[in-house]
XYZ file of C-alpha atoms in Angstrom:
325
model
C 173.926 195.325 94.177
C 172.106 193.326 96.849
C 168.565 192.026 96.399
C 166.534 190.304 99.088
C 163.826 187.831 98.029
C 161.213 187.297 100.726
C 158.968 184.307 101.197
C 155.758 186.278 100.746
C 156.658 189.479 98.915
C 158.344 190.859 95.837
C 162.110 191.307 95.519
C 163.478 194.053 97.702
C 166.574 195.877 96.469
C 168.976 197.008 99.167
C 171.120 199.637 97.467
C 172.370 201.139 100.715
C 172.869 199.131 103.880
C 173.688 201.551 106.665
C 174.853 200.559 110.118
C 171.264 200.706 111.370
C 169.820 198.707 108.475
C 168.527 195.203 108.962
C 167.294 192.447 106.702
C 163.597 191.551 106.512
C 162.738 188.691 108.823
C 161.158 186.703 105.988
C 164.076 187.192 103.562
C 164.956 183.689 102.316
C 167.384 184.557 99.518
C 170.013 187.302 99.512
C 171.447 187.741 96.015
C 174.700 189.735 95.908
C 175.758 190.820 92.410
C 179.253 192.308 92.157
C 179.171 193.501 95.783
C 181.582 196.159 96.964
C 183.740 195.619 100.025
C 181.408 197.855 102.017
C 178.384 195.780 101.021
C 180.219 192.595 101.954
C 181.052 194.069 105.365
C 177.431 195.066 105.999
C 176.127 191.635 104.984
C 178.683 190.001 107.270
C 177.441 192.173 110.127
C 173.784 191.424 109.436
C 174.252 187.672 108.983
C 177.004 187.171 111.527
C 179.329 185.312 109.186
C 182.300 185.981 106.927
C 181.405 185.827 103.233
C 184.048 184.666 100.740
C 185.664 187.350 98.585
C 186.191 187.133 94.857
C 189.762 185.971 95.428
C 188.577 183.268 97.835
C 186.144 181.956 95.232
C 188.981 181.400 92.747
C 190.645 178.743 94.931
C 190.540 175.320 93.319
C 191.079 173.227 96.452
C 187.870 171.398 97.446
C 188.444 172.375 101.086
C 188.291 176.043 100.072
C 185.182 175.660 97.923
C 183.078 173.236 99.977
C 183.030 173.508 103.749
C 180.880 174.040 106.855
C 181.775 176.755 109.337
C 179.828 177.699 112.480
C 176.778 175.837 111.219
C 176.734 177.653 107.850
C 177.342 175.774 104.605
C 179.655 177.369 102.027
C 179.603 176.102 98.426
C 181.398 177.499 95.389
C 180.578 176.315 91.882
C 181.740 177.225 88.401
C 178.807 178.160 86.166
C 178.615 178.621 82.425
C 178.490 182.250 81.353
C 178.172 183.941 77.950
C 177.193 180.612 76.426
C 175.311 182.359 73.596
C 178.424 184.240 72.441
C 181.550 183.190 70.578
C 183.530 183.268 73.814
C 181.792 181.200 76.531
C 183.333 181.493 79.975
C 183.079 180.121 83.487
C 182.238 182.283 86.467
C 182.549 181.289 90.112
C 179.433 181.663 92.244
C 179.309 181.205 96.005
C 176.253 179.659 97.685
C 175.872 180.072 101.430
C 173.241 178.381 103.582
C 172.904 180.114 106.930
C 169.913 179.229 109.033
C 166.881 179.272 106.750
C 168.460 181.709 104.303
C 170.290 181.281 101.024
C 173.004 183.794 100.111
C 174.521 183.899 96.644
C 177.576 185.914 95.650
C 178.321 186.346 91.962
C 180.310 188.653 89.735
C 178.545 187.859 86.480
C 175.024 187.485 85.091
C 174.513 183.819 84.148
C 171.237 183.330 82.298
C 170.234 180.580 84.716
C 169.791 183.142 87.507
C 167.433 185.228 85.388
C 165.431 182.097 84.564
C 165.235 181.136 88.243
C 164.152 184.614 89.322
C 161.398 184.542 86.692
C 160.178 181.160 87.972
C 160.475 182.075 91.657
C 156.810 183.214 92.044
C 155.649 179.763 90.908
C 157.340 178.061 93.863
C 154.836 177.435 96.671
C 155.360 179.707 99.646
C 155.805 176.800 102.032
C 158.674 175.522 99.841
C 160.555 178.822 99.890
C 163.242 177.776 102.332
C 166.967 178.280 101.960
C 167.803 174.646 101.221
C 164.827 174.185 98.877
C 165.640 177.353 96.920
C 169.277 176.286 96.603
C 168.388 172.917 95.112
C 165.798 174.549 92.825
C 168.432 177.051 91.708
C 170.923 174.263 91.014
C 168.224 172.447 89.044
C 167.704 175.565 86.905
C 171.460 175.867 86.380
C 171.676 172.230 85.262
C 168.686 172.683 82.932
C 170.337 175.733 81.379
C 173.586 173.787 80.941
C 171.624 171.000 79.239
C 170.084 173.563 76.897
C 173.519 174.895 75.966
C 174.747 171.357 75.354
C 171.732 170.595 73.163
C 172.311 173.739 71.085
C 175.972 172.810 70.671
C 175.083 169.286 69.520
C 172.664 170.696 66.937
C 175.319 173.088 65.655
C 177.904 170.306 65.475
C 175.536 168.147 63.399
C 175.063 170.993 60.910
C 178.807 171.632 60.863
C 179.453 167.963 60.167
C 177.205 168.134 57.086
C 179.080 171.216 55.893
C 182.468 169.553 56.369
C 181.681 166.251 54.678
C 179.201 167.718 52.202
C 176.374 166.008 50.370
C 177.703 163.111 48.298
C 174.749 163.398 45.919
C 175.562 167.023 45.101
C 178.862 167.625 43.353
C 179.303 171.213 44.484
C 182.730 172.767 44.247
C 183.597 174.384 47.552
C 185.449 177.697 47.677
C 189.081 177.828 48.675
C 189.873 177.932 52.395
C 186.381 176.550 53.102
C 187.579 173.857 55.465
C 190.067 176.225 57.090
C 187.142 178.461 58.073
C 185.256 175.480 59.458
C 188.196 174.739 61.744
C 187.394 177.986 63.570
C 183.810 176.812 64.122
C 185.070 173.468 65.407
C 187.375 175.275 67.832
C 184.419 177.352 69.071
C 182.301 174.268 69.767
C 185.265 172.596 71.434
C 185.590 175.546 73.811
C 181.870 175.453 74.607
C 181.833 171.726 75.351
C 185.001 172.074 77.410
C 183.378 174.764 79.566
C 180.215 172.665 79.882
C 182.212 169.695 81.137
C 184.113 171.831 83.641
C 180.872 173.352 84.916
C 179.177 169.958 85.245
C 182.166 168.599 87.129
C 181.978 171.518 89.561
C 178.211 171.126 89.995
C 178.634 167.415 90.650
C 180.980 168.136 93.560
C 178.591 170.768 94.924
C 175.601 168.425 94.801
C 177.530 165.543 96.331
C 178.606 167.716 99.252
C 175.158 169.263 99.570
C 173.543 165.842 99.822
C 175.430 165.125 103.061
C 174.553 168.223 105.100
C 172.099 167.866 108.032
C 169.521 170.298 106.585
C 169.167 168.049 103.528
C 168.446 164.986 105.648
C 165.571 166.814 107.350
C 163.792 167.602 104.057
C 163.003 164.354 102.169
C 161.379 166.144 99.223
C 164.376 168.391 98.660
C 166.719 165.445 99.211
C 164.980 163.486 96.444
C 165.156 166.513 94.125
C 168.861 166.851 94.884
C 169.355 163.175 94.015
C 167.532 163.645 90.702
C 169.608 166.709 89.836
C 172.760 164.717 90.613
C 171.628 162.009 88.185
C 170.987 164.656 85.532
C 174.485 166.050 86.019
C 176.016 162.598 85.655
C 174.000 161.901 82.513
C 174.935 165.262 80.994
C 178.597 164.708 81.837
C 178.594 161.407 79.973
C 176.825 162.993 77.015
C 179.281 165.914 77.006
C 182.169 163.425 76.909
C 180.552 161.708 73.928
C 180.096 165.051 72.151
C 183.723 165.960 72.888
C 184.749 162.716 71.165
C 182.652 163.656 68.124
C 184.316 167.065 67.992
C 187.742 165.410 68.091
C 186.723 163.136 65.217
C 185.367 166.107 63.258
C 188.606 168.006 63.806
C 190.737 165.052 62.681
C 188.490 164.499 59.666
C 188.682 168.170 58.656
C 192.467 168.146 58.873
C 192.500 164.917 56.849
C 190.288 166.434 54.146
C 192.513 169.503 54.001
C 195.548 167.247 53.507
C 193.716 165.295 50.791
C 192.851 168.505 48.920
C 196.408 169.746 49.203
C 197.757 166.386 48.030
C 195.362 166.484 45.070
C 196.707 169.894 44.052
C 200.310 168.712 44.380
C 199.376 165.607 42.383
C 198.025 167.728 39.529
C 201.166 169.800 39.383
C 203.354 166.675 39.523
C 201.464 164.976 36.698
C 201.539 168.162 34.602
C 205.289 168.372 35.090
C 205.820 164.751 34.073
C 203.480 165.022 31.054
C 205.246 168.103 29.688
C 208.727 166.797 30.419
C 209.078 164.681 27.193
C 207.938 167.566 24.896
C 210.416 169.811 26.686
C 213.146 167.251 26.042
C 212.271 167.112 22.333
C 212.248 170.905 22.063
C 215.573 171.086 23.915
C 217.190 168.573 21.556
C 216.171 170.458 18.450
C 216.960 173.762 20.035
C 220.669 172.966 20.184
C 222.920 174.989 17.865
C 225.379 172.382 16.596
C 226.665 172.792 13.036
C 226.062 169.192 11.985
C 222.462 168.250 12.719
C 220.818 166.102 9.995
C 217.298 167.241 10.874
C 218.109 170.901 10.162
C 217.813 170.323 6.421
C 214.790 168.059 6.668
C 211.890 169.648 4.712
C 209.254 168.435 7.160
C 211.386 168.781 10.272
C 209.260 171.449 11.953
C 205.874 169.648 11.707
C 207.610 166.355 12.516
C 209.091 167.805 15.708
C 205.703 169.258 16.718
C 204.066 165.874 16.090
C 206.736 164.139 18.157
C 206.200 166.614 21.002
C 202.438 166.009 20.985
C 202.878 162.231 20.940
C 205.437 162.370 23.743
C 202.877 164.304 25.846
C 199.877 162.076 25.004
C 201.581 158.750 25.640
C 202.492 159.505 29.326
C 198.999 160.906 29.904
C 197.258 157.705 28.781
C 199.861 155.635 30.576
C 198.972 157.384 33.851
C 195.284 156.863 33.143
C 195.919 153.168 32.536
C 197.762 152.921 35.840
C 194.930 154.657 37.655
C 197.060 157.598 38.777
C 194.613 160.122 37.290
């Protein structure tokens, strides 16, 4: 689907671009969402340039993602997508500046685009130029990324309380509690990882964008681009800090799991040692030799039971004295 946003009118959907079709003269933003090959061909004819395909956008070389060709600026960035789900992803979006128009090519629906479209009417008409809209769009994308990062930090704080618990409340946690929390930690790790990758991509886009001639001719947009670049740098540093916290939380969770497992093994070990002497006593008097003096002892049975109890109590208090219990 192709939508044209004009400088002084509402969005205009272009579901069918025939050979005789032409773009509105005041169209400043052409948004292409999952375009077909036919739509790409028609846009190329109308704009007089070759738009990158989905395969071209997957290239990781900077020369294939950031370049200027025939006076048009081609930028490809990786944006966060499905951030509100359990499986956040990155989607590649192409930004093209040709003349006074902005062209975007995307094969997903990042929430930042919906937010920008909703805020588009509030942009003054005289500021609705291709370069200004691009920087405003990048600002919205960065703001959305910051929102995702903030939500992740809040969730990690709550998760940290659940992992370490409240020391004032002696609440017995169910079995496999920490194992389930490891899945939540892995989910936050994936989110922060995608945020960092997206911020790194946006940083390269903004750095390249800051050097193009059209940016130098618009001081207001240039200053906004510089501010957005600072925001990206600040968010990248914060994301790195959060990633370190997640690593600590993961290591701590694994350590607590090992401590709980060691405590269980310790209980079984102590129980085995405590009941070993009574077992020895019972084994001795369970032997079937013909000459055993205790067999004719009138109080042999209660004496053997008493000896078994004493042999179990003495190791128990010895372990308590040593601090092993």
